[in-house]
Short mmCIF file of C-alpha atoms in Angstrom, two decimals:
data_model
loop_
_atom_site.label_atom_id
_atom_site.label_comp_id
_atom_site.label_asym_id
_atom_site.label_seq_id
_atom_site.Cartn_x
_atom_site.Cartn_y
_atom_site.Cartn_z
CA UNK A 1 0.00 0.00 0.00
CA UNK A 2 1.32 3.48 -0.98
CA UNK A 3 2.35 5.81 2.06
CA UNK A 4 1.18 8.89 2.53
CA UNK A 5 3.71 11.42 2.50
CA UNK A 6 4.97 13.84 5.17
CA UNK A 7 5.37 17.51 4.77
CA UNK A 8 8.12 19.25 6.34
CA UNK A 9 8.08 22.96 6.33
CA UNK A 10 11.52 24.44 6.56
CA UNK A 11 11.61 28.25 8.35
CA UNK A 12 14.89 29.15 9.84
CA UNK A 13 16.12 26.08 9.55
CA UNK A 14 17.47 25.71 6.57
CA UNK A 15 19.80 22.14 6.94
CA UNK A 16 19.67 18.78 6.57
CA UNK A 17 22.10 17.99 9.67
CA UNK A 18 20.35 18.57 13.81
CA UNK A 19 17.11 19.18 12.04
CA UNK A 20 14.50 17.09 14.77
CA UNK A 21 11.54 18.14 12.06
CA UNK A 22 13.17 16.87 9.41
CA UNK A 23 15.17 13.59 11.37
CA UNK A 24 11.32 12.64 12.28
CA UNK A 25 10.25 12.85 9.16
CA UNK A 26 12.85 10.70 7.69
CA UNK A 27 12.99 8.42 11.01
CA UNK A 28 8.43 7.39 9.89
CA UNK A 29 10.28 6.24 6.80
CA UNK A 30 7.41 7.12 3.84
CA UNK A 31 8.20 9.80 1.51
CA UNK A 32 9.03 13.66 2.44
CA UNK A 33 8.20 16.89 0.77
CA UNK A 34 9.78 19.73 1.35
CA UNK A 35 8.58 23.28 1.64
CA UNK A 36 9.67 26.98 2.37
CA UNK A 37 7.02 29.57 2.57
CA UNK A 38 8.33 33.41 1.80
CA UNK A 39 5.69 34.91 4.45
CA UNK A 40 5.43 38.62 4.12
CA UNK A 41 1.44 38.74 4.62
CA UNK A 42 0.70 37.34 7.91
CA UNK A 43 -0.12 40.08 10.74
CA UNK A 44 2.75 41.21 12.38
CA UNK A 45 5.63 39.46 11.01
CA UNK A 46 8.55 41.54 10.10
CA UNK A 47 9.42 41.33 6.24
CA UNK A 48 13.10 40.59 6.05
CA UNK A 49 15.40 43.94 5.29
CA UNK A 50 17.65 43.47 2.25
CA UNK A 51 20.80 42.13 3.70
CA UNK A 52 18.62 39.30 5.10
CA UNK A 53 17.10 38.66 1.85
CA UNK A 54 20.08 38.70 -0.12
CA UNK A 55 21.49 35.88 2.53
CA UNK A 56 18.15 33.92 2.02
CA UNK A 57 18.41 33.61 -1.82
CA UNK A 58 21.44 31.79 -1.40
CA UNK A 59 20.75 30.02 1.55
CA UNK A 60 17.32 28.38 -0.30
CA UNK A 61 19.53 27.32 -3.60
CA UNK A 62 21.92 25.34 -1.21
CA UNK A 63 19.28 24.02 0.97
CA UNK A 64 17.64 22.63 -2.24
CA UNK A 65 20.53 21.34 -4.15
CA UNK A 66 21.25 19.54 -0.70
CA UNK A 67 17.70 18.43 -0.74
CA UNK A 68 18.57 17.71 -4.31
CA UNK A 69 21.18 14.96 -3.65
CA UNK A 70 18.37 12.91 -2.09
CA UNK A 71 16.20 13.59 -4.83
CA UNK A 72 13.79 15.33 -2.67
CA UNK A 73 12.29 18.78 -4.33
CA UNK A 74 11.89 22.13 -2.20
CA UNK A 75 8.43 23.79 -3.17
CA UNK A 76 8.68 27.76 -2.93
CA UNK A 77 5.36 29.46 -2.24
CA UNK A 78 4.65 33.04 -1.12
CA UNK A 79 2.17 34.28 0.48
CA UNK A 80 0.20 34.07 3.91
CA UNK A 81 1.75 30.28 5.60
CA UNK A 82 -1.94 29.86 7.29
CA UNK A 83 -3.39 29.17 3.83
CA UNK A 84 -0.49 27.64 1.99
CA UNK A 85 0.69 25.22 4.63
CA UNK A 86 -2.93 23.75 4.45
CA UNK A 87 -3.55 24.01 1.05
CA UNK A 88 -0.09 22.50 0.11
CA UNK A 89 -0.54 19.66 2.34
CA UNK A 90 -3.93 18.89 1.09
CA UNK A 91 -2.93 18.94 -2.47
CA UNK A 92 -0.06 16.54 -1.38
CA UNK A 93 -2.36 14.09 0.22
CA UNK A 94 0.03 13.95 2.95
CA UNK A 95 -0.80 12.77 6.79
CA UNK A 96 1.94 14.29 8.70
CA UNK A 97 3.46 18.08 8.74
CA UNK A 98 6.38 18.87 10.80
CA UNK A 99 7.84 21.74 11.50
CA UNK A 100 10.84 23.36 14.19
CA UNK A 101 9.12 26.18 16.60
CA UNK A 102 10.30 29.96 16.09
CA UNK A 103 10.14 32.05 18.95
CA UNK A 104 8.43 35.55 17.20
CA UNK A 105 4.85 36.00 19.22
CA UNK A 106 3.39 36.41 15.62
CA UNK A 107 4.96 33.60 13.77
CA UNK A 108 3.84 31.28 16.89
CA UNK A 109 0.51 32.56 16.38
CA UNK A 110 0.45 31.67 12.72
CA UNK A 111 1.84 28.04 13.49
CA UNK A 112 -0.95 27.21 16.14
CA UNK A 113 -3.57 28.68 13.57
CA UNK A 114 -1.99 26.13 11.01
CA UNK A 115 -1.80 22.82 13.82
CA UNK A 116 -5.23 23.97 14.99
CA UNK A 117 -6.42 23.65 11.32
CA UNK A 118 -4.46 20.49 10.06
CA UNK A 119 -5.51 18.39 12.99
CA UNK A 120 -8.91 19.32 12.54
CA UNK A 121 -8.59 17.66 9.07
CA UNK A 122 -7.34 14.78 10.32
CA UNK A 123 -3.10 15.33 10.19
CA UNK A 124 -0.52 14.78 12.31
CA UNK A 125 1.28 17.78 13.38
CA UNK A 126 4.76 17.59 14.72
CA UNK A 127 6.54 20.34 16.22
CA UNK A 128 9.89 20.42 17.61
CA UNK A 129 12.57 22.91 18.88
CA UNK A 130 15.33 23.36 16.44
CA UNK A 131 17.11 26.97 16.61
CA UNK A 132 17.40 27.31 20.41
CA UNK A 133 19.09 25.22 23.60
CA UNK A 134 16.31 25.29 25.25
CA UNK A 135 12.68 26.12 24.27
CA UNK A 136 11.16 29.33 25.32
CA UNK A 137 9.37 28.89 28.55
CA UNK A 138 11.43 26.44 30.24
CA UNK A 139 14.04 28.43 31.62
CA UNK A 140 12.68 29.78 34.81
CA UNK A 141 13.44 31.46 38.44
CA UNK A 142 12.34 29.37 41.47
CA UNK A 143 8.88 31.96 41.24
CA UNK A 144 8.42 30.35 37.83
CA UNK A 145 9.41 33.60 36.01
CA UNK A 146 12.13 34.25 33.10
CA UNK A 147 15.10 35.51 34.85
CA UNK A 148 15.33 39.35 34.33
CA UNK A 149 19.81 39.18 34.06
CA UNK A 150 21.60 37.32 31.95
CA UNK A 151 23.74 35.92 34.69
CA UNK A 152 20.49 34.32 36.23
CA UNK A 153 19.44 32.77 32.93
CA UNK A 154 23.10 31.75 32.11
CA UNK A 155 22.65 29.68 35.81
CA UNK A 156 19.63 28.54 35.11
CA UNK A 157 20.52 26.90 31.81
CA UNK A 158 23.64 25.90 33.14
CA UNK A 159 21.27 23.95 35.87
CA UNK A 160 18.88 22.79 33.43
CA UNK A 161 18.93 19.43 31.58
CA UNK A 162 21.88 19.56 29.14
CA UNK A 163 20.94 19.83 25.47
CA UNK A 164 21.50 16.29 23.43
CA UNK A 165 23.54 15.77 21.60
CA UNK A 166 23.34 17.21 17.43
CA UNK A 167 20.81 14.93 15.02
CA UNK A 168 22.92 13.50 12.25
CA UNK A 169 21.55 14.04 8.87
CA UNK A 170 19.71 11.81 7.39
CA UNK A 171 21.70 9.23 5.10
CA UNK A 172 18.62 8.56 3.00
CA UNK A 173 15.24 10.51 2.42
CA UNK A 174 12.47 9.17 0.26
CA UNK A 175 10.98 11.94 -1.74
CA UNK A 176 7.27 12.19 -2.30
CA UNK A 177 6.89 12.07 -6.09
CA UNK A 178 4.82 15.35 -7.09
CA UNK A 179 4.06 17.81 -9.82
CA UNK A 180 3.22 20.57 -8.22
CA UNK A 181 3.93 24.17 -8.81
CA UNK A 182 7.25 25.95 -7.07
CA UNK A 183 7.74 29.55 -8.13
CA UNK A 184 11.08 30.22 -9.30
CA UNK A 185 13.05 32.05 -6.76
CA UNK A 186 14.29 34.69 -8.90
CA UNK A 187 10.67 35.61 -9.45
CA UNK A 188 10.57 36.62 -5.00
CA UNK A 189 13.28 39.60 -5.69
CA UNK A 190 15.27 38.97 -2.79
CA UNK A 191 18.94 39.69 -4.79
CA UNK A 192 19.52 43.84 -5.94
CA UNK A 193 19.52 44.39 -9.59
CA UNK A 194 19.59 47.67 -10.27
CA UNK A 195 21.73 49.18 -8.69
CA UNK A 196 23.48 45.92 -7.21
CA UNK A 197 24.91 46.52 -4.10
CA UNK A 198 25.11 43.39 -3.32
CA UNK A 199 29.11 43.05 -5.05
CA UNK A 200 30.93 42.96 -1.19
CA UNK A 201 28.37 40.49 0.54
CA UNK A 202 29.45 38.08 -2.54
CA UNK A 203 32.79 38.75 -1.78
CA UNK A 204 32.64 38.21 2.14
CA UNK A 205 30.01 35.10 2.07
CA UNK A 206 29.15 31.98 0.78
CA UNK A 207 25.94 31.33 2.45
CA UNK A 208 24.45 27.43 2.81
CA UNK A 209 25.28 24.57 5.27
CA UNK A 210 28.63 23.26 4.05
CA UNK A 211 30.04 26.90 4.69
CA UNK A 212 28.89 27.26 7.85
CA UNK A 213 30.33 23.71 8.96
CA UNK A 214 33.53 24.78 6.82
CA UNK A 215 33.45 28.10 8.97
CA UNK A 216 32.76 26.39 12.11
CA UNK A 217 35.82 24.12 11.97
CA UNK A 218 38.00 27.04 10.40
CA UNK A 219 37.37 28.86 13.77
CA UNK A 220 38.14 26.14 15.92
CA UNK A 221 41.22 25.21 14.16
CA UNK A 222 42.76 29.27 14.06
CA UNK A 223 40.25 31.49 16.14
CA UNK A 224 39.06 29.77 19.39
CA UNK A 225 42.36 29.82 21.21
CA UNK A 226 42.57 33.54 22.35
CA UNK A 227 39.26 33.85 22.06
CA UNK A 228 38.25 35.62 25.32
CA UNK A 229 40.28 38.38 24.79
CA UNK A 230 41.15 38.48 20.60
CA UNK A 231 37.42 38.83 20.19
CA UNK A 232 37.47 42.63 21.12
CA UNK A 233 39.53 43.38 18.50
CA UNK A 234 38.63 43.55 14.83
CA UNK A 235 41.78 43.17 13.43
CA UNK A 236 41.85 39.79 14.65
CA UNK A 237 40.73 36.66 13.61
CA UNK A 238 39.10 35.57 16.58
CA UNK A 239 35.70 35.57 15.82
CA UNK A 240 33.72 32.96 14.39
CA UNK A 241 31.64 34.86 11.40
CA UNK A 242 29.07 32.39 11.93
CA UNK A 243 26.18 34.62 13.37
CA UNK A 244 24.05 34.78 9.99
CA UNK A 245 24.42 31.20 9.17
CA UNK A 246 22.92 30.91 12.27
CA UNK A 247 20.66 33.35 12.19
CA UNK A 248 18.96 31.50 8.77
CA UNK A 249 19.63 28.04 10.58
CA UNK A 250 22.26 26.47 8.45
CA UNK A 251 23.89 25.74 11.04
CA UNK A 252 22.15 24.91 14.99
CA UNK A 253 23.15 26.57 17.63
CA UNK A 254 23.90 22.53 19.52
CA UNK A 255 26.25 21.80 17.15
CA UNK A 256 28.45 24.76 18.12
CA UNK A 257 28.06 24.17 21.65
CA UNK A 258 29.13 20.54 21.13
CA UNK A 259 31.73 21.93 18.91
CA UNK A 260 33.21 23.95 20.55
CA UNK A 261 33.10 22.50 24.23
CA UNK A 262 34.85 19.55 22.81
CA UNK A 263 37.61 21.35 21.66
CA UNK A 264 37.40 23.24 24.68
CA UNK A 265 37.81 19.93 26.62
CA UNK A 266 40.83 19.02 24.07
CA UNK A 267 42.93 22.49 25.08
CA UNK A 268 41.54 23.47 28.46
CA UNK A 269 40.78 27.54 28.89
CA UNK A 270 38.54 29.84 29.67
CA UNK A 271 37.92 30.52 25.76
CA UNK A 272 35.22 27.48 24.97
CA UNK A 273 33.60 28.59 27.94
CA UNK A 274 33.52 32.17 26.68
CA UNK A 275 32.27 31.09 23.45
CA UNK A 276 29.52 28.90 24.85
CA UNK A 277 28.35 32.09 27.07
CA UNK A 278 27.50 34.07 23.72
CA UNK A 279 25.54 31.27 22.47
CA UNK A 280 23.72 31.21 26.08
CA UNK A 281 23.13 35.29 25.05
CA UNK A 282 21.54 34.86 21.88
CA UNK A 283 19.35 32.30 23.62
CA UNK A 284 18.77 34.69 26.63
CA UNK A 285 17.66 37.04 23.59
CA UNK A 286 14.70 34.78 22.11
CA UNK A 287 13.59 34.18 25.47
CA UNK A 288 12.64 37.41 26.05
CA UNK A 289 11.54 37.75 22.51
CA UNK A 290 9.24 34.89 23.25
CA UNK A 291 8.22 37.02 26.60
CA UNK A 292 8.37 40.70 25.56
CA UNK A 293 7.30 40.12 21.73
CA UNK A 294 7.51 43.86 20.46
CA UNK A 295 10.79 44.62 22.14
CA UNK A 296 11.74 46.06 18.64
CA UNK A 297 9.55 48.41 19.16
CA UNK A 298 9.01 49.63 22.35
CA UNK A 299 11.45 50.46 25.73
CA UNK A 300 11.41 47.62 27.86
CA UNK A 301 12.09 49.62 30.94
CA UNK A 302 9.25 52.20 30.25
CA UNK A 303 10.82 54.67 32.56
CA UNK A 304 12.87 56.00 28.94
CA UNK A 305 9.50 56.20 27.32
CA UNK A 306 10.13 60.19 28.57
CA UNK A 307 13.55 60.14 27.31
CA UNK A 308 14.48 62.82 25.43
CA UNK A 309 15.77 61.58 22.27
CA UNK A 310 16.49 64.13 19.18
CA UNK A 311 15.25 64.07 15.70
CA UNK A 312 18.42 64.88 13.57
CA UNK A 313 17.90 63.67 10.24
CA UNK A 314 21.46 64.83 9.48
CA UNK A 315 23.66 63.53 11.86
CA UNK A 316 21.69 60.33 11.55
CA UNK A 317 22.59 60.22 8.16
CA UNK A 318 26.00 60.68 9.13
CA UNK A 319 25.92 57.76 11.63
CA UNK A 320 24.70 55.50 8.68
CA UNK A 321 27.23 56.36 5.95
CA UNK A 322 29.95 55.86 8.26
CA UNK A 323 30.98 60.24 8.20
CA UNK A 324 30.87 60.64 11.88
CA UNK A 325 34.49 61.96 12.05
CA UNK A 326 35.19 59.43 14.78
CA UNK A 327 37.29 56.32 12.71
CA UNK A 328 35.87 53.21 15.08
CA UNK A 329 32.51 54.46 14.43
CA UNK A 330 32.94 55.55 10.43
CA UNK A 331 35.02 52.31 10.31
CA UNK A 332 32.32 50.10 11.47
CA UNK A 333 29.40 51.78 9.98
CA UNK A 334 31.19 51.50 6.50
CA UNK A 335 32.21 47.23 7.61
CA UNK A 336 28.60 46.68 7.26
CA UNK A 337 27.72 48.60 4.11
CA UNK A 338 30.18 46.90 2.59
CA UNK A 339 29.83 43.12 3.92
CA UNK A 340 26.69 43.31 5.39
CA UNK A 341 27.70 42.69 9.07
CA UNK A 342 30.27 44.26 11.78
CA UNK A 343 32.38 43.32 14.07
CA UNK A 344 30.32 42.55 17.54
CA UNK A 345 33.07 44.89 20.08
CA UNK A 346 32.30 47.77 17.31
CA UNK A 347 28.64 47.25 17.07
CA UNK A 348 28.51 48.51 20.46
CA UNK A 349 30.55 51.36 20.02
CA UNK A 350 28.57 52.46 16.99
CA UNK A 351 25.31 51.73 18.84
CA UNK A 352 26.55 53.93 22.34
CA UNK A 353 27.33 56.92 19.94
CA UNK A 354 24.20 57.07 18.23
CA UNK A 355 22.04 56.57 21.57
CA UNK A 356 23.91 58.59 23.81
CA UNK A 357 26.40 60.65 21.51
CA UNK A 358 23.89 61.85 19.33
CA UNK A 359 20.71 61.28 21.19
CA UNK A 360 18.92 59.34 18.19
CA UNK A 361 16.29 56.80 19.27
CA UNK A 362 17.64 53.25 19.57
CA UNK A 363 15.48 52.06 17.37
CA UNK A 364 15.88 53.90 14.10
CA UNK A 365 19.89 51.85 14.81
CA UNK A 366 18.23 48.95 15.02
CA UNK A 367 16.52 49.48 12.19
CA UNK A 368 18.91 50.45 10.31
CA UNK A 369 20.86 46.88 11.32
CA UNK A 370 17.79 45.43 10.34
CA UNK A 371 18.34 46.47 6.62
CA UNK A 372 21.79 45.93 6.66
CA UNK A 373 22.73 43.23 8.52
CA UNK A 374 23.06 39.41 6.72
CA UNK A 375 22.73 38.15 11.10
CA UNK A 376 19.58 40.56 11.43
CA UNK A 377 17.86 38.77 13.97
CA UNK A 378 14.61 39.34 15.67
CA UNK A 379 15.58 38.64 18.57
CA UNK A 380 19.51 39.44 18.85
CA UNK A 381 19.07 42.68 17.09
CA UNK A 382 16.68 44.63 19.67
CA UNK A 383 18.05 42.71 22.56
CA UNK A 384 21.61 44.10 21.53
CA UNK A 385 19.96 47.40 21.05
CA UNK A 386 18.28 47.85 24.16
CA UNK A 387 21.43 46.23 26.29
CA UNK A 388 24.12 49.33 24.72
CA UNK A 389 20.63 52.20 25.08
CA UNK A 390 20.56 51.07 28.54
CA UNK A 391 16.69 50.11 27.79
CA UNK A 392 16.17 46.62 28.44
CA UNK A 393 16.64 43.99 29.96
CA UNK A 394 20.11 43.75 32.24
CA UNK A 395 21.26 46.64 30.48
CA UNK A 396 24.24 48.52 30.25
CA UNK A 397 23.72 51.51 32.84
CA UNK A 398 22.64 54.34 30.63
CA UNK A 399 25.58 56.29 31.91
CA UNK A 400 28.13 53.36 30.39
CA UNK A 401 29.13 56.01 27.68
CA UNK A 402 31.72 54.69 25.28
CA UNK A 403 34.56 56.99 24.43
CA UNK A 404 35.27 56.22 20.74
CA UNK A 405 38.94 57.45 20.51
CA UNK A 406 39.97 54.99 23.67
CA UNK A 407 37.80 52.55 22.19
CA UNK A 408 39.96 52.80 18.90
CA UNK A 409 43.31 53.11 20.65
CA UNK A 410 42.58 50.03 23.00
CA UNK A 411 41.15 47.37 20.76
CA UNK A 412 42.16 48.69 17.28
CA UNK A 413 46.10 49.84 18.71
CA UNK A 414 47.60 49.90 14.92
CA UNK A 415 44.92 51.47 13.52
CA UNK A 416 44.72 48.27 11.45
CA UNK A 417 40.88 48.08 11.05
CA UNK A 418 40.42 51.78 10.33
CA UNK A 419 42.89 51.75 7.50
CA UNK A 420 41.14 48.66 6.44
CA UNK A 421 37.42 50.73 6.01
CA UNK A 422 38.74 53.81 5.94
CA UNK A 423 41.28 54.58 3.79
CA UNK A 424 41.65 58.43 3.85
CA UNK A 425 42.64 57.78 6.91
CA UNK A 426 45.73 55.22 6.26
CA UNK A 427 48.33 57.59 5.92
CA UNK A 428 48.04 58.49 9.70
CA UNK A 429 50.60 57.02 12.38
CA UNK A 430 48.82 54.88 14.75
CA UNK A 431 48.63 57.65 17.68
CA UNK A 432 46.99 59.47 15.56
CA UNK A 433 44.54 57.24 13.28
CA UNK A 434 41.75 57.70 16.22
CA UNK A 435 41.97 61.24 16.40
CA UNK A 436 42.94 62.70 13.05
CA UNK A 437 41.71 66.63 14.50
CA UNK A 438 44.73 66.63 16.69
CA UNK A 439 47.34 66.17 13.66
CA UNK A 440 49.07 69.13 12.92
CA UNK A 441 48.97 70.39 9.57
CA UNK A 442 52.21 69.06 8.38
CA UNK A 443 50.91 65.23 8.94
CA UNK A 444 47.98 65.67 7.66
CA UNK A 445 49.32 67.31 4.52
CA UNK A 446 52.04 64.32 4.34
CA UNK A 447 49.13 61.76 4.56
CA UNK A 448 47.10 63.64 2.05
CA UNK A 449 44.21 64.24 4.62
CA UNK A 450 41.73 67.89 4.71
CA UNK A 451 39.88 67.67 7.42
CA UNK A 452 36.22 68.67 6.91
CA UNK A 453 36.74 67.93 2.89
CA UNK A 454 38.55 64.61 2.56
CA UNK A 455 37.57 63.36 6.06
CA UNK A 456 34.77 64.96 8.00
CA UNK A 457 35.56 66.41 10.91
CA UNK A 458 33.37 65.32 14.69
CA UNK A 459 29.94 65.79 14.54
CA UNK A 460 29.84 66.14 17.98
CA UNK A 461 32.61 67.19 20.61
CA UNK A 462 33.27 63.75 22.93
CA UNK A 463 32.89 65.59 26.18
CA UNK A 464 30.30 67.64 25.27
CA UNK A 465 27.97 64.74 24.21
CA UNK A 466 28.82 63.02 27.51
CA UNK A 467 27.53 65.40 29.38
CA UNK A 468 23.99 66.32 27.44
CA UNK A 469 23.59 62.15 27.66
CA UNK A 470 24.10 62.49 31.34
CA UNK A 471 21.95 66.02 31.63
CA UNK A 472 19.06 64.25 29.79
CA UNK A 473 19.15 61.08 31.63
CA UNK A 474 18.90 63.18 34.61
CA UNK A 475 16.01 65.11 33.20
CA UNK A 476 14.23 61.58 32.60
CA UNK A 477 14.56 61.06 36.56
CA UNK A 478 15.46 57.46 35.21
#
């Protein structure tokens, strides 16, 4: 007797290997479609900004010629997932749809309208957790609450039942044979055409699973040792690069614990461990996501809801081109233009100088991350936000004010990364690269710099700043 076959719906999970929606699927043994659903319809959902949907369009062609090997087609549809999941399913014929859990409040609301509706008809649903540690709701104080610090939820998941271990992909899949329609992915217009800008993301990625394995054991082989310290500074290769390939799910965030603490447990250090606790901070993120759902949006300590913040379309637009005058900043803001993601030690500089330097809203930063960012996540993104605004949860002390010239001269020394995005500025000696206003005019000639024509010069005066950041948070009897 011909099985009926099972649907799995891929989200951001888009891998073959530590799948649990997809190993169930191919553990019941009858045939498996495959689907991904571009939803930009449902309520509430946040359409993906263009970094993000650059990264997707090659992330989908790998996941389906992976698919591909096993002969098993990936179906594209657009449109709302409440009535495609459904209708797909039923045109399939198929008795089983699984899928791994997102934490959004909206996207869970669309997946329990779709289980609610498929079991009414009769199919199985399946639902697993497949992008976190833990699942949302299960890391709790002894009053039954999500810890409000970090430290706390670190603990707690530290205390909880350990995570298994990673879901080997499956050596065979049986596809279900079908017809039916997929719409060509070109025809979703996720890539830039005209104009392209697109050229130094293809330079600085390759996105799919087998380059975020390849990156994962590239890291542990040259950037985990010296990790605890090397990852402040951007010169150096000790960071892992693998935050959008986990953002999309090519990679799960149990295989780099397992990773990692095994080589870790190889070279004993404090540096696995470190490693591990960023992966426990992203997690800490999508549980308050799950919690807090529009922490995008709003303050989540409402006492800044009176803060003063200052509409400067200007210096904003400053900020975002990377023309601040300060190098760290320019320097990072012109790192993500260019690749589409920045270097985690200068996101928070960047983010302290438009919240506090310049008094600009938190959010129009995040949302300008959201754009430009191949890692935007919706839950990392605001979390990281509010932390460096001093808005959220454990957050940075509003009066933790980043200077960015000792930011540049501690973790940048040579100037390395600032000649690297900035290269008006290259000719400077290294004493000087963070704080080109204080050359004379003889080095700045010999380094072919004009202040305020070549190079722009501070937008705002360092001490200055400080103290209108501290005047308003006064004001805001925070």
């Amino acid at each position: 007797m011909k099985r009926a076959p099972a649907l799995i719906w891929f989200r951001d999970d888009l891998r073959l290997s530590d799948n649990p929606a997809l190993h169930a699927a191919a553990e019941g043994g009858g045939p498996i479609a495959a689907l991904y659903v571009l939803d930009e319809d449902s309520p509430g959902i946040r359409p993906l900004g263009g970094a993000a949907r650059w990264w997707l369009a090659g992330s989908l062609r790998s996941l389906s010629a992976h698919l591909g090997q096993h002969g098993v087609r990936l179906l594209l549809r657009r449109g709302p997932a409440a009535r495609i999941v459904p209708q797909l399913a039923a045109e399939l014929g198929a008795e089983r749809v699984l899928f791994n859990d997102r934490s959004g409040a909206a996207e869970g609301r669309v997946d329990d309208e779709i289980t609610e509706h498929l079991r009414r008809e009769g199919l199985r649903v399946e639902r697993f957790c497949g992008h976190l540690l833990h699942a949302p709701g299960t890391v709790l104080t002894g009053a039954g609450r999500l810890p409000r610090t970090f430290a706390a939820f670190h603990r707690a998941c530290l205390a909880s039942p350990p995570p298994g271990p990673p879901l080997p992909a499956p050596g065979h899949l049986a596809a279900a044979p079908t017809d039916l329609a997929s719409e060509p992915l070109e025809s979703w217009g996720l890539e830039p055409e005209r104009p392209d800008w697109a050229g130094g993301l293809r330079l600085a990625w390759r996105p799919g699973e087998y380059a975020a394995q390849t990156r994962l054991a590239g890291f542990i082989e040259e950037g985990l040792a010296g990790y605890e310290q090397g990852r402040d500074f951007p010169a150096r290769p000790n960071v892992s690069r693998l935050s959008p390939h986990l953002r999309f799910g090519e990679i799960s965030p149990r295989q780099m614990l397992t990773a990692v603490t095994y080589a870790g447990d190889a070279a004993p250090g404090s540096d696995a461990l470190k490693f591990t606790a960023e992966l426990y901070w992203r997690e800490f993120s999508h549980h308050v996501l799950a919690a807090m759902p529009d922490m995008a949006l709003r303050n989540i300590q409402s006492a800044f809801d009176a803060f003063p913040w200052r509409e400067c379309p200007g210096e904003l637009k400053a900020w975002q081109r990377g023309l601040t005058g300060y190098p760290i900043v320019d320097a990072g803001m012109r790192e993500l233009w260019q690749t589409g993601w920045m270097h985690n030690r200068v996101r928070m500089v960047v983010a302290s100088f438009l919240a506090k330097h310049l008094l600009i809203d938190w959010r129009a930063g995040e949302a300008w991350f959201w754009d430009t960012l191949v890692d935007a996540d919706p839950a990392s993104n605001p979390a990281n936000w509010q932390w460096v605004a001093g808005t959220g949860l454990d957050a940075a002390p509003y009066f933790r004010i980043f200077n960015p010239v000792l930011q540049g001269e501690k973790f940048d020394p040579r100037g390395d990364y600032v000649r690297r995005f900035v290269p008006e500025l290259a000719g400077l000696p290294a004493a000087l690269i963070h704080k080109p206003w204080t050359a004379d005019a003889a080095t700045l000639r010999h380094a072919g710099i004009r202040l305020g024509t070549t190079y722009p010069l501070p937008v705002v005066d360092h001490a200055a700043a400080r103290e209108r950041a501290l005047r308003a948070l006064k004001s805001t009897k925070i």
